[in-house]
Amino acid sequence: EDILNALTDAVVEGDEDIAEEFAHKALEENLDAYEAIVDGLAKGMKIISDMYEKGEAFVPSLLLAADAMYAGMDILTPYIKLDGTSVPRNVIIGTVEGDVHDIGKNLVKTMMTAAGYNMIDLGCDVPLDKFAEAAKEKKATAISMSTLMTTTMSGMETVIEQLQEEGIRDSMIVMVGGAPVSQSFADSIGANGTAGDASTAVETLTSLVS
Ligand code: B1M
């Protein structure tokens, strides 16, 4: 409990050293690495993002918070217990064209990696046609698209249309997510699923592939 709170605080404060210190402590105390990320580090990122929304925090603090979160994740991620039964599947992930927000996308990627998926990360501000191109090239099982802005959401629909044009839509699972994405939006563009957070994203993907 104390260690989880310390991880959360380290992210909110944007303190990489403390995040690293408590990530090590979490491992020493045999805390579950996955829980330490979700209930410790990611929780801190959510808090600072909400503070930003309310005008209580500013961009530099957000970026320091993300650095602290990544520093803790670097230590914890190798200790997440892999689901040994899963067959490796290629999953394309990226933030759509026009959008540079990648903190949430990176969390989703980490959780999916931890669940045994082989993640192919196209990064952020990804030109829309790259998704179908990469999916074909890597014989992907799924495409995971993230966006944080209302102005870039329609890009996800374009990608689905491109998959259709390429004749690979039906053999592909398409997941969409990010703060403005709702279930009804996902349904309206013909995506297979969405999720409100990174761990639910993994559960949804796993239920869709099996
Ligand atoms: Co910007 N930003 N930002 N920003 N930013 C938002 C998104 C905004 C809501 C803030 C606001 O104004 N109220 C707003 C969008 C408004 C809108 O669309 N209507 C906004 C804006 C406008 C902008 C700029 C345009 C600002 C400007 O320059 N004028 C600009 C964008 C430029 C561009 O992209 N072309 C910009 C820039 C930035 C920073 C660079 C400063 C920084 C991003 C740094 C980075 O990502 N490398 C930033 C940040 C940090 C935010 C907020 C504060 C926080 C986002 C974040 O990282 N959250 C955000 C406000 C907010 O969300 N409270 C805001 C933490 C992260 C862990 O959560 O990303 O939601 P999130 O991901 C979650 C879930 O959504 C879900 O799981 C994740 C983990 O639980 N999820 C998925 C995400 N992807 C998923 C995919 C899935 C499933 C689940 O399946 C595939």
Short mmCIF file of C-alpha atoms and ligand atoms in Angstrom, two decimals:
data_model
loop_
_atom_site.label_atom_id
_atom_site.label_comp_id
_atom_site.label_asym_id
_atom_site.label_seq_id
_atom_site.Cartn_x
_atom_site.Cartn_y
_atom_site.Cartn_z
CA GLU A 1 0.00 0.00 0.00
CA ASP A 2 2.69 2.49 1.07
CA ILE A 3 4.88 1.52 -1.85
CA LEU A 4 2.00 1.92 -4.31
CA ASN A 5 1.24 5.36 -2.87
CA ALA A 6 4.90 6.31 -3.07
CA LEU A 7 4.98 5.29 -6.74
CA THR A 8 1.86 7.35 -7.40
CA ASP A 9 3.34 10.37 -5.59
CA ALA A 10 6.68 10.02 -7.40
CA VAL A 11 4.85 10.31 -10.74
CA VAL A 12 2.68 13.22 -9.60
CA GLU A 13 5.84 14.99 -8.37
CA GLY A 14 7.68 14.06 -11.56
CA ASP A 15 10.55 12.55 -9.56
CA GLU A 16 12.36 9.89 -11.57
CA ASP A 17 14.78 8.96 -8.78
CA ILE A 18 12.01 8.27 -6.30
CA ALA A 19 10.01 6.37 -8.91
CA GLU A 20 13.05 4.16 -9.52
CA GLU A 21 13.74 3.75 -5.81
CA PHE A 22 10.19 2.59 -5.08
CA ALA A 23 10.03 0.40 -8.18
CA HIS A 24 13.03 -1.47 -6.76
CA LYS A 25 11.38 -1.55 -3.34
CA ALA A 26 8.21 -3.00 -4.87
CA LEU A 27 10.26 -5.83 -6.34
CA GLU A 28 12.15 -6.40 -3.07
CA GLU A 29 8.84 -6.64 -1.22
CA ASN A 30 7.49 -9.06 -3.83
CA LEU A 31 4.70 -6.79 -4.92
CA ASP A 32 3.14 -7.79 -8.21
CA ALA A 33 4.89 -5.76 -10.94
CA TYR A 34 1.69 -5.39 -12.95
CA GLU A 35 -0.17 -4.03 -9.94
CA ALA A 36 2.71 -1.66 -9.16
CA ILE A 37 2.41 -0.22 -12.66
CA VAL A 38 -1.39 0.03 -12.75
CA ASP A 39 -2.18 0.97 -9.14
CA GLY A 40 1.04 2.90 -8.53
CA LEU A 41 2.62 4.57 -11.57
CA ALA A 42 -0.34 4.81 -13.97
CA LYS A 43 -2.56 6.11 -11.20
CA GLY A 44 -0.11 9.00 -10.70
CA MET A 45 -0.28 9.82 -14.41
CA LYS A 46 -4.07 9.93 -14.21
CA ILE A 47 -3.93 12.27 -11.21
CA ILE A 48 -1.53 14.75 -12.83
CA SER A 49 -3.55 14.66 -16.08
CA ASP A 50 -6.71 15.52 -14.16
CA MET A 51 -4.85 18.34 -12.39
CA TYR A 52 -3.81 19.68 -15.78
CA GLU A 53 -7.45 19.62 -16.91
CA LYS A 54 -8.38 21.72 -13.88
CA GLY A 55 -5.56 24.16 -14.46
CA GLU A 56 -3.70 22.95 -11.37
CA ALA A 57 -0.67 21.61 -13.27
CA PHE A 58 1.14 22.66 -16.42
CA VAL A 59 2.86 21.01 -19.37
CA PRO A 60 6.37 20.73 -17.87
CA SER A 61 4.97 18.85 -14.87
CA LEU A 62 3.11 16.48 -17.19
CA LEU A 63 6.24 15.67 -19.10
CA LEU A 64 8.28 15.14 -15.91
CA ALA A 65 5.49 12.91 -14.62
CA ALA A 66 5.64 10.82 -17.80
CA ASP A 67 9.43 10.49 -17.43
CA ALA A 68 9.01 9.30 -13.84
CA MET A 69 6.35 6.82 -14.95
CA TYR A 70 8.58 5.43 -17.70
CA ALA A 71 11.57 5.21 -15.32
CA GLY A 72 9.53 3.09 -12.92
CA MET A 73 8.10 1.01 -15.75
CA ASP A 74 11.57 0.24 -17.12
CA ILE A 75 12.39 -1.44 -13.81
CA LEU A 76 9.05 -3.20 -13.29
CA THR A 77 8.08 -4.34 -16.79
CA PRO A 78 10.61 -7.20 -17.05
CA TYR A 79 9.07 -8.71 -13.90
CA ILE A 80 5.48 -8.79 -15.12
CA LYS A 81 4.45 -12.42 -15.19
CA LEU A 82 3.85 -13.50 -18.76
CA ASP A 83 0.78 -15.50 -19.57
CA GLY A 84 2.65 -18.63 -20.65
CA THR A 85 -0.26 -20.12 -22.55
CA SER A 86 -0.59 -17.37 -25.11
CA VAL A 87 0.61 -17.89 -28.65
CA PRO A 88 2.70 -14.94 -29.85
CA ARG A 89 0.56 -12.73 -32.06
CA ASN A 90 1.63 -9.59 -33.85
CA VAL A 91 -0.30 -6.51 -32.83
CA ILE A 92 0.21 -3.15 -34.53
CA ILE A 93 -0.11 -0.13 -32.22
CA GLY A 94 0.10 3.60 -32.78
CA THR A 95 -1.42 7.02 -32.21
CA VAL A 96 -3.19 8.25 -35.34
CA GLU A 97 -2.05 10.98 -37.69
CA GLY A 98 -2.21 14.52 -36.31
CA ASP A 99 -1.92 13.42 -32.69
CA VAL A 100 1.31 13.31 -30.69
CA HIS A 101 -0.17 12.06 -27.38
CA ASP A 102 1.56 8.76 -26.70
CA ILE A 103 1.61 8.24 -22.93
CA GLY A 104 -1.62 6.22 -22.87
CA LYS A 105 -0.63 4.34 -26.03
CA ASN A 106 2.67 3.38 -24.39
CA LEU A 107 0.85 2.09 -21.30
CA VAL A 108 -1.45 -0.01 -23.47
CA LYS A 109 1.59 -1.30 -25.33
CA THR A 110 3.34 -2.28 -22.09
CA MET A 111 0.31 -4.13 -20.78
CA MET A 112 -0.21 -5.96 -24.08
CA THR A 113 3.48 -6.89 -24.19
CA ALA A 114 3.16 -8.20 -20.65
CA ALA A 115 0.23 -10.35 -21.74
CA GLY A 116 2.44 -12.00 -24.36
CA TYR A 117 1.54 -10.05 -27.51
CA ASN A 118 4.31 -9.11 -29.89
CA MET A 119 3.76 -5.37 -30.19
CA ILE A 120 4.82 -3.48 -33.31
CA ASP A 121 4.82 0.17 -32.28
CA LEU A 122 4.44 2.67 -35.12
CA GLY A 123 4.78 5.58 -32.66
CA CYS A 124 2.64 8.68 -32.68
CA ASP A 125 1.32 10.94 -35.46
CA VAL A 126 1.28 7.83 -37.66
CA PRO A 127 0.23 8.44 -41.29
CA LEU A 128 -3.06 6.57 -41.62
CA ASP A 129 -2.06 4.26 -44.45
CA LYS A 130 0.86 2.93 -42.37
CA PHE A 131 -1.52 0.91 -40.21
CA ALA A 132 -2.83 -1.26 -43.06
CA GLU A 133 0.64 -1.43 -44.59
CA ALA A 134 2.24 -2.65 -41.35
CA ALA A 135 -0.63 -5.05 -40.64
CA LYS A 136 -0.14 -6.70 -44.02
CA GLU A 137 3.63 -6.80 -43.78
CA LYS A 138 3.64 -8.24 -40.26
CA LYS A 139 0.65 -10.52 -40.79
CA ALA A 140 -0.88 -8.92 -37.73
CA THR A 141 -3.72 -10.36 -35.69
CA ALA A 142 -4.85 -6.94 -34.47
CA ILE A 143 -4.45 -3.21 -34.86
CA SER A 144 -4.66 -0.97 -31.78
CA MET A 145 -5.20 2.70 -32.44
CA SER A 146 -5.08 5.44 -29.87
CA THR A 147 -6.08 9.09 -30.00
CA LEU A 148 -6.61 11.74 -27.35
CA MET A 149 -8.12 14.42 -29.52
CA THR A 150 -11.62 14.77 -30.92
CA THR A 151 -10.12 16.32 -34.07
CA THR A 152 -8.16 13.17 -34.96
CA MET A 153 -10.76 10.50 -34.10
CA SER A 154 -12.07 10.26 -37.65
CA GLY A 155 -8.65 8.96 -38.75
CA MET A 156 -9.53 5.67 -37.10
CA GLU A 157 -12.50 5.23 -39.38
CA THR A 158 -10.31 5.98 -42.38
CA VAL A 159 -7.92 3.22 -41.31
CA ILE A 160 -10.81 0.74 -41.08
CA GLU A 161 -11.96 1.77 -44.57
CA GLN A 162 -8.42 1.26 -45.87
CA LEU A 163 -8.33 -2.23 -44.34
CA GLN A 164 -11.55 -2.97 -46.18
CA GLU A 165 -10.10 -1.69 -49.45
CA GLU A 166 -7.06 -3.90 -48.94
CA GLY A 167 -9.34 -6.88 -48.33
CA ILE A 168 -7.90 -7.57 -44.88
CA ARG A 169 -10.59 -6.05 -42.64
CA ASP A 170 -12.31 -9.34 -41.84
CA SER A 171 -9.12 -11.12 -40.83
CA MET A 172 -8.11 -8.34 -38.44
CA ILE A 173 -9.21 -7.28 -34.98
CA VAL A 174 -9.38 -3.49 -34.69
CA MET A 175 -9.25 -1.92 -31.25
CA VAL A 176 -9.61 1.81 -30.70
CA GLY A 177 -9.11 3.84 -27.56
CA GLY A 178 -8.07 7.04 -25.86
CA ALA A 179 -9.98 9.51 -23.70
CA PRO A 180 -12.55 10.74 -26.29
CA VAL A 181 -13.33 7.25 -27.62
CA SER A 182 -16.59 5.75 -26.40
CA GLN A 183 -18.18 2.38 -27.03
CA SER A 184 -20.76 4.01 -29.29
CA PHE A 185 -18.02 5.74 -31.30
CA ALA A 186 -16.17 2.43 -31.65
CA ASP A 187 -19.40 0.76 -32.81
CA SER A 188 -20.19 3.56 -35.24
CA ILE A 189 -16.89 3.19 -37.11
CA GLY A 190 -17.07 -0.60 -37.10
CA ALA A 191 -14.20 -1.30 -34.69
CA ASN A 192 -14.20 -4.63 -32.85
CA GLY A 193 -13.67 -3.15 -29.42
CA THR A 194 -12.55 -0.38 -27.13
CA ALA A 195 -11.54 0.03 -23.50
CA GLY A 196 -11.23 2.85 -21.03
CA ASP A 197 -7.85 1.88 -19.61
CA ALA A 198 -4.78 -0.15 -20.44
CA SER A 199 -5.56 -3.26 -18.42
CA THR A 200 -9.12 -3.49 -19.73
CA ALA A 201 -7.68 -3.03 -23.23
CA VAL A 202 -5.70 -6.24 -22.76
CA GLU A 203 -8.72 -8.12 -21.44
CA THR A 204 -10.80 -6.93 -24.39
CA LEU A 205 -8.14 -7.87 -26.92
CA THR A 206 -7.73 -11.30 -25.36
CA SER A 207 -11.46 -11.94 -25.43
CA LEU A 208 -11.57 -10.87 -29.08
CA VAL A 209 -8.69 -13.09 -30.24
CA SER A 210 -9.91 -16.22 -28.50
CO1 B1M B 1 -2.63 17.41 -24.87
N1 B1M B 1 -4.57 17.52 -25.06
N2 B1M B 1 -2.39 18.57 -26.40
N3 B1M B 1 -0.74 17.22 -24.49
N4 B1M B 1 -3.12 16.52 -23.27
C1 B1M B 1 -5.39 16.69 -24.18
C2 B1M B 1 -5.72 15.35 -24.82
C3 B1M B 1 -6.67 17.61 -23.98
C4 B1M B 1 -7.95 16.83 -23.63
C5 B1M B 1 -6.33 18.69 -22.94
C6 B1M B 1 -7.34 19.82 -22.91
O1 B1M B 1 -7.18 20.77 -23.62
N5 B1M B 1 -8.38 19.72 -22.13
C7 B1M B 1 -6.74 18.32 -25.40
C8 B1M B 1 -7.61 17.65 -26.47
C9 B1M B 1 -8.93 18.36 -26.65
C10 B1M B 1 -9.79 17.73 -27.67
O2 B1M B 1 -9.49 16.87 -28.39
N6 B1M B 1 -10.98 18.22 -27.78
C11 B1M B 1 -5.27 18.40 -25.76
C12 B1M B 1 -4.71 19.30 -26.70
C13 B1M B 1 -5.71 20.25 -27.33
C14 B1M B 1 -3.35 19.34 -27.03
C15 B1M B 1 -2.64 20.25 -28.04
C16 B1M B 1 -3.36 20.51 -29.35
C17 B1M B 1 -2.32 21.55 -27.29
C18 B1M B 1 -1.75 22.66 -28.16
O3 B1M B 1 -0.64 22.54 -28.62
N7 B1M B 1 -2.53 23.66 -28.34
C19 B1M B 1 -1.32 19.49 -28.29
C20 B1M B 1 -1.48 18.39 -29.35
C21 B1M B 1 -0.58 18.49 -30.51
C22 B1M B 1 -0.80 17.32 -31.44
O4 B1M B 1 -1.03 16.20 -31.04
N8 B1M B 1 -0.77 17.57 -32.71
C23 B1M B 1 -1.15 18.78 -27.00
C24 B1M B 1 0.08 18.42 -26.48
C25 B1M B 1 0.27 17.75 -25.29
C26 B1M B 1 1.64 17.48 -24.65
C27 B1M B 1 2.75 17.29 -25.69
C28 B1M B 1 1.99 18.64 -23.76
C29 B1M B 1 1.31 16.24 -23.75
C30 B1M B 1 1.50 14.90 -24.47
C31 B1M B 1 2.84 14.24 -24.20
C32 B1M B 1 2.89 12.87 -24.79
O5 B1M B 1 1.91 12.15 -24.91
N9 B1M B 1 4.09 12.49 -25.18
C33 B1M B 1 -0.20 16.44 -23.52
C34 B1M B 1 -0.92 15.83 -22.47
C35 B1M B 1 -0.09 15.05 -21.47
C36 B1M B 1 -2.34 15.93 -22.35
C37 B1M B 1 -3.27 15.45 -21.20
C38 B1M B 1 -3.14 16.47 -20.09
C39 B1M B 1 -3.01 14.09 -20.63
C40 B1M B 1 -2.93 12.94 -21.63
C41 B1M B 1 -2.27 11.75 -20.96
O6 B1M B 1 -1.13 11.44 -21.24
N10 B1M B 1 -2.99 11.11 -20.04
C42 B1M B 1 -4.70 15.50 -21.89
C43 B1M B 1 -5.82 15.81 -20.95
C44 B1M B 1 -6.31 14.59 -20.23
O7 B1M B 1 -6.41 13.51 -20.82
N11 B1M B 1 -6.65 14.72 -18.99
C45 B1M B 1 -4.45 16.37 -23.06
C46 B1M B 1 -2.48 9.97 -19.28
C47 B1M B 1 -2.68 8.68 -20.05
C48 B1M B 1 -2.18 7.52 -19.22
O8 B1M B 1 -4.09 8.52 -20.27
O9 B1M B 1 -3.82 8.92 -22.74
O10 B1M B 1 -6.14 8.82 -21.67
P1 B1M B 1 -4.72 8.37 -21.72
O11 B1M B 1 -4.73 6.79 -21.96
C49 B1M B 1 -5.49 5.92 -21.18
C50 B1M B 1 -6.87 5.60 -21.78
O12 B1M B 1 -7.37 6.63 -22.60
C51 B1M B 1 -6.69 4.30 -22.45
O13 B1M B 1 -5.70 3.65 -21.69
C52 B1M B 1 -4.74 4.59 -21.23
C53 B1M B 1 -4.14 4.14 -19.93
O14 B1M B 1 -5.10 3.84 -18.95
N12 B1M B 1 -6.26 4.23 -23.85
C54 B1M B 1 -6.61 3.17 -24.61
C55 B1M B 1 -5.45 5.02 -24.55
N13 B1M B 1 -5.26 4.50 -25.76
C56 B1M B 1 -5.97 3.37 -25.83
C57 B1M B 1 -6.11 2.44 -26.87
C58 B1M B 1 -6.92 1.32 -26.64
C59 B1M B 1 -7.56 1.17 -25.42
C60 B1M B 1 -7.41 2.07 -24.40
O15 B1M B 1 -7.13 0.38 -27.56
C61 B1M B 1 -6.39 0.41 -28.74
#
